[in-house]
mmCIF file with all atom_site columns, C-alpha atoms in Angstrom:
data_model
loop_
_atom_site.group_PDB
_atom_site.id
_atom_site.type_symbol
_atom_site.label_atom_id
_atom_site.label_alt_id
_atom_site.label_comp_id
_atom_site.label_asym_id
_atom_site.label_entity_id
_atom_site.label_seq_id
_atom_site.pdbx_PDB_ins_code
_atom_site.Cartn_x
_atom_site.Cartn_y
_atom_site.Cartn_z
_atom_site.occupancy
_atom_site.B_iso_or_equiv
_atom_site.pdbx_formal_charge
_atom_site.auth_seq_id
_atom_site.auth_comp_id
_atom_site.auth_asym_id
_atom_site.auth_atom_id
_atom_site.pdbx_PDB_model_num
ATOM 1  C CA . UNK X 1 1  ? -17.634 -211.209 -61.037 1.00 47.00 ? 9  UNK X CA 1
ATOM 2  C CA . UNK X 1 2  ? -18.642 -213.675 -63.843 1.00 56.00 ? 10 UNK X CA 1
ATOM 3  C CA . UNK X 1 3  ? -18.576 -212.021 -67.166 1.00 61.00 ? 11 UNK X CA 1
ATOM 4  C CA . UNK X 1 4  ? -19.225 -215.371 -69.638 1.00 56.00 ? 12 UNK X CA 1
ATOM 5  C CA . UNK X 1 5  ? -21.137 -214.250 -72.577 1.00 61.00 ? 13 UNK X CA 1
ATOM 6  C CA . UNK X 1 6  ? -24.825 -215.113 -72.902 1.00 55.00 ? 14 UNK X CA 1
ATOM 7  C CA . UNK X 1 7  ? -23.592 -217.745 -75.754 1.00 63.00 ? 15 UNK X CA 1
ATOM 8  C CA . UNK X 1 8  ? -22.268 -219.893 -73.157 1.00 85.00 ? 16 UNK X CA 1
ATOM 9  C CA . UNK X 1 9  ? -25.013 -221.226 -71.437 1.00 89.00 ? 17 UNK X CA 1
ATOM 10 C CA . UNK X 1 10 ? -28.184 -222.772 -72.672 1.00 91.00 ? 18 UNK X CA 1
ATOM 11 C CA . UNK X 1 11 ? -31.422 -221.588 -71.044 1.00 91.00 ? 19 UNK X CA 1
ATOM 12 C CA . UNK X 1 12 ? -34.706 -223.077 -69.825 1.00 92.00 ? 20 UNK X CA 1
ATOM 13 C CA . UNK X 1 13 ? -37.412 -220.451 -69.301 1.00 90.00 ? 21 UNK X CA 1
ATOM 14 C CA . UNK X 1 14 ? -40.559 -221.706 -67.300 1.00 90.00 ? 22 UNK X CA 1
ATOM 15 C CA . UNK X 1 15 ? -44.184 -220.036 -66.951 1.00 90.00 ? 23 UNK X CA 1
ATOM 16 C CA . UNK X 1 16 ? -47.542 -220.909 -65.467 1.00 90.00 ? 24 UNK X CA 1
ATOM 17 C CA . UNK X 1 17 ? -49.722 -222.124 -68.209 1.00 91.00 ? 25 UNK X CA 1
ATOM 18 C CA . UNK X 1 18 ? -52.626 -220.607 -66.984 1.00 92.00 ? 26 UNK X CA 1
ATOM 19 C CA . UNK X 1 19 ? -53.241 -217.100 -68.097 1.00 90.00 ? 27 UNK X CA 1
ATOM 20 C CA . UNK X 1 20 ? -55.330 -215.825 -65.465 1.00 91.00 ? 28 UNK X CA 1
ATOM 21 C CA . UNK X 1 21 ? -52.371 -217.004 -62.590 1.00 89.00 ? 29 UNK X CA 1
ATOM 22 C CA . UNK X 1 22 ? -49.862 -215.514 -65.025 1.00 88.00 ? 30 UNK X CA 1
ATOM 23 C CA . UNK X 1 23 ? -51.831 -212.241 -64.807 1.00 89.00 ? 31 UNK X CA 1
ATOM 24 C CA . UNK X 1 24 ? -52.363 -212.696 -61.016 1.00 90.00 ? 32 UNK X CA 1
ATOM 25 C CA . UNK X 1 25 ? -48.855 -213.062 -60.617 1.00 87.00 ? 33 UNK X CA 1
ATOM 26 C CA . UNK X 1 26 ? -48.104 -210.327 -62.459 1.00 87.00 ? 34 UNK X CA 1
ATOM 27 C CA . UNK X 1 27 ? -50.367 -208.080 -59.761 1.00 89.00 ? 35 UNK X CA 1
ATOM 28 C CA . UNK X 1 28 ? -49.531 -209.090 -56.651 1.00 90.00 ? 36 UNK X CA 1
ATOM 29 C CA . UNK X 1 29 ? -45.592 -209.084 -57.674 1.00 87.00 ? 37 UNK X CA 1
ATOM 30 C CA . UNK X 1 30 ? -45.957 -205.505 -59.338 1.00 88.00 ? 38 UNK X CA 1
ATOM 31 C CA . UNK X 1 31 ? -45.070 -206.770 -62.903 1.00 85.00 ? 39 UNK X CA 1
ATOM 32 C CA . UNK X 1 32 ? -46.127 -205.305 -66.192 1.00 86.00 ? 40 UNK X CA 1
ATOM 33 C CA . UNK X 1 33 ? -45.745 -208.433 -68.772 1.00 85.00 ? 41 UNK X CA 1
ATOM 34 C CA . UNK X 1 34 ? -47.904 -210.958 -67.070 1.00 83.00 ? 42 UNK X CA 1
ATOM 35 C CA . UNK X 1 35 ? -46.310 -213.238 -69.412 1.00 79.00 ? 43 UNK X CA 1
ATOM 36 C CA . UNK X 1 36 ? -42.606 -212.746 -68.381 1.00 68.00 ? 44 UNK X CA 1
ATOM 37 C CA . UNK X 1 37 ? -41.130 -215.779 -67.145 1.00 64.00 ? 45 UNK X CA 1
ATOM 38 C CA . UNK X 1 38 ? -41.536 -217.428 -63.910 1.00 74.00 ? 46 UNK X CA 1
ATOM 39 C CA . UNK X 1 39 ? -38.535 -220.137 -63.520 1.00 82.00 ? 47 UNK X CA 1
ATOM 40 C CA . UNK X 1 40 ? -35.064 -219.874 -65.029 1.00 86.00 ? 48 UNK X CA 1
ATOM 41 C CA . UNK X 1 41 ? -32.121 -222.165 -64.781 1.00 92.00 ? 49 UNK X CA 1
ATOM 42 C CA . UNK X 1 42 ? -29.215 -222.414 -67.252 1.00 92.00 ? 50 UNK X CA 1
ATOM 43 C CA . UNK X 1 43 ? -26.700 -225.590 -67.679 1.00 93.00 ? 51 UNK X CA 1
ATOM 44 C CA . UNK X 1 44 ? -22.623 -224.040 -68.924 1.00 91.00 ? 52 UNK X CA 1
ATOM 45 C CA . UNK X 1 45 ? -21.922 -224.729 -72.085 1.00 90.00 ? 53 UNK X CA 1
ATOM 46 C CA . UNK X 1 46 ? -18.108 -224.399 -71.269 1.00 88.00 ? 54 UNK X CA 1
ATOM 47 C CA . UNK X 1 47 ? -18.265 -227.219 -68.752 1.00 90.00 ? 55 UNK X CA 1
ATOM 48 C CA . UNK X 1 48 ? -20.504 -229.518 -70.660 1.00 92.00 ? 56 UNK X CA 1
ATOM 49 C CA . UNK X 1 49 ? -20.426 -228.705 -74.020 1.00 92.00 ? 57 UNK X CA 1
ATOM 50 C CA . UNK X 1 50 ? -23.230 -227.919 -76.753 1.00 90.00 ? 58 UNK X CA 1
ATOM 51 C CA . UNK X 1 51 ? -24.601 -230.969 -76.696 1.00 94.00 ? 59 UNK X CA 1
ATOM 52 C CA . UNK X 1 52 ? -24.166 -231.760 -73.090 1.00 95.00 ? 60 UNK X CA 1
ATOM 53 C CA . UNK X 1 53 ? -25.760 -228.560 -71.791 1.00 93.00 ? 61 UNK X CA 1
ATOM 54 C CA . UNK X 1 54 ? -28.581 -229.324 -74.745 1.00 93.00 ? 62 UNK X CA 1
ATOM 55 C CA . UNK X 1 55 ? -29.300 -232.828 -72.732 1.00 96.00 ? 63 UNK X CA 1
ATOM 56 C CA . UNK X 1 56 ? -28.989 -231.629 -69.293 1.00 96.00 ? 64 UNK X CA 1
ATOM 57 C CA . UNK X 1 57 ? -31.029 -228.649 -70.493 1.00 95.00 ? 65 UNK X CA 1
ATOM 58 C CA . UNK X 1 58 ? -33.875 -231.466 -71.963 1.00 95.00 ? 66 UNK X CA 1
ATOM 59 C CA . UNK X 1 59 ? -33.657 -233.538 -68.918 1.00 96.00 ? 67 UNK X CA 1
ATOM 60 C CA . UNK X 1 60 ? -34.445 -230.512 -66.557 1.00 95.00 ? 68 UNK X CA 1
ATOM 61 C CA . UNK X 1 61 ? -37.851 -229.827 -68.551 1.00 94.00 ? 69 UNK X CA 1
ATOM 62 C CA . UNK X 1 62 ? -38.655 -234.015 -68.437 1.00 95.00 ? 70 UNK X CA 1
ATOM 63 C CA . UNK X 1 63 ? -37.715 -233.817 -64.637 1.00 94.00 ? 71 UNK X CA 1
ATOM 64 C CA . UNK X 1 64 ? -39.883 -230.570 -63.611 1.00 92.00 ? 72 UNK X CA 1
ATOM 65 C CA . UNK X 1 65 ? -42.514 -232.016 -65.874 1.00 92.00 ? 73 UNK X CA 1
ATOM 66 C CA . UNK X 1 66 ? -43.403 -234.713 -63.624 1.00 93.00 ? 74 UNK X CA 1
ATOM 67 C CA . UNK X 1 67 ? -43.249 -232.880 -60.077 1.00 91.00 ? 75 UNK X CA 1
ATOM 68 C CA . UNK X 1 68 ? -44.685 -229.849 -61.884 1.00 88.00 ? 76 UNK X CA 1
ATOM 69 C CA . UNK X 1 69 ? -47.197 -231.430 -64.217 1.00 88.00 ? 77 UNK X CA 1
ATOM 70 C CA . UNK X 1 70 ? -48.963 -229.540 -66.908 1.00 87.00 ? 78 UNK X CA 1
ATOM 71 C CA . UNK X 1 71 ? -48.922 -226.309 -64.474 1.00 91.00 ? 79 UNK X CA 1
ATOM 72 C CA . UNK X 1 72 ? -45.904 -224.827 -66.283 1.00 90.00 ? 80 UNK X CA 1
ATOM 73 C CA . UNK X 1 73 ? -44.992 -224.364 -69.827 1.00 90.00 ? 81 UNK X CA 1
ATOM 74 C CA . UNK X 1 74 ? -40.672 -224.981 -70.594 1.00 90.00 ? 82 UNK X CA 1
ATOM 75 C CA . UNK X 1 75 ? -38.646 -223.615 -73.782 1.00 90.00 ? 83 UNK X CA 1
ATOM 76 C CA . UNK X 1 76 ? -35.163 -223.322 -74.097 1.00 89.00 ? 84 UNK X CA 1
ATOM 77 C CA . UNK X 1 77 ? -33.915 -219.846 -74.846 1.00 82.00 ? 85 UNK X CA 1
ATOM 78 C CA . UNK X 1 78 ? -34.845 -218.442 -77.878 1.00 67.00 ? 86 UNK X CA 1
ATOM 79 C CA . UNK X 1 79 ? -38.242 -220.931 -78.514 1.00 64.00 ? 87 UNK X CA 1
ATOM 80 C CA . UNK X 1 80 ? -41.346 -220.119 -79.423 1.00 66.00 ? 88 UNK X CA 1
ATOM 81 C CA . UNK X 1 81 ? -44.075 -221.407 -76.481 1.00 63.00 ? 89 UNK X CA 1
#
């Protein structure tokens, strides 16, 4: 079992930007915040480092930018949308 601390990675959170799919979403899957997230993916810290998992972290939102286009919103952890 993995038990790194949340501090070790850095995040990327992903959601639809389009309310209304958000909310349908949110229906058909059952949820109650029809703005929790819908795509997750977190780069080590420990095998990168800060500033490595920062740039891998960036280059994941540039890359599902352009096969995603404007369809989802990205933040890392702890940013506003």
């Amino acid at each position: 079992m993995n038990k790194r601390k949340p501090e070790s990675w850095i995040k990327v959170i992903g959601r639809l930007s389009d309310k209304s799919k958000r909310a349908a979403v949110a229906r058909r899957d059952g949820l109650k915040d029809a703005d929790a997230f819908n795509m997750y993916m977190a780069f080590s810290i420990d095998s990168l480092g800060a500033a490595g998992a920062i740039s891998r972290a960036n280059e994941y939102i540039a890359e599902q930018r352009d096969v995603f286009g404007g369809s989802f919103e990205w933040r890392l952890s702890g940013g506003e949308w």
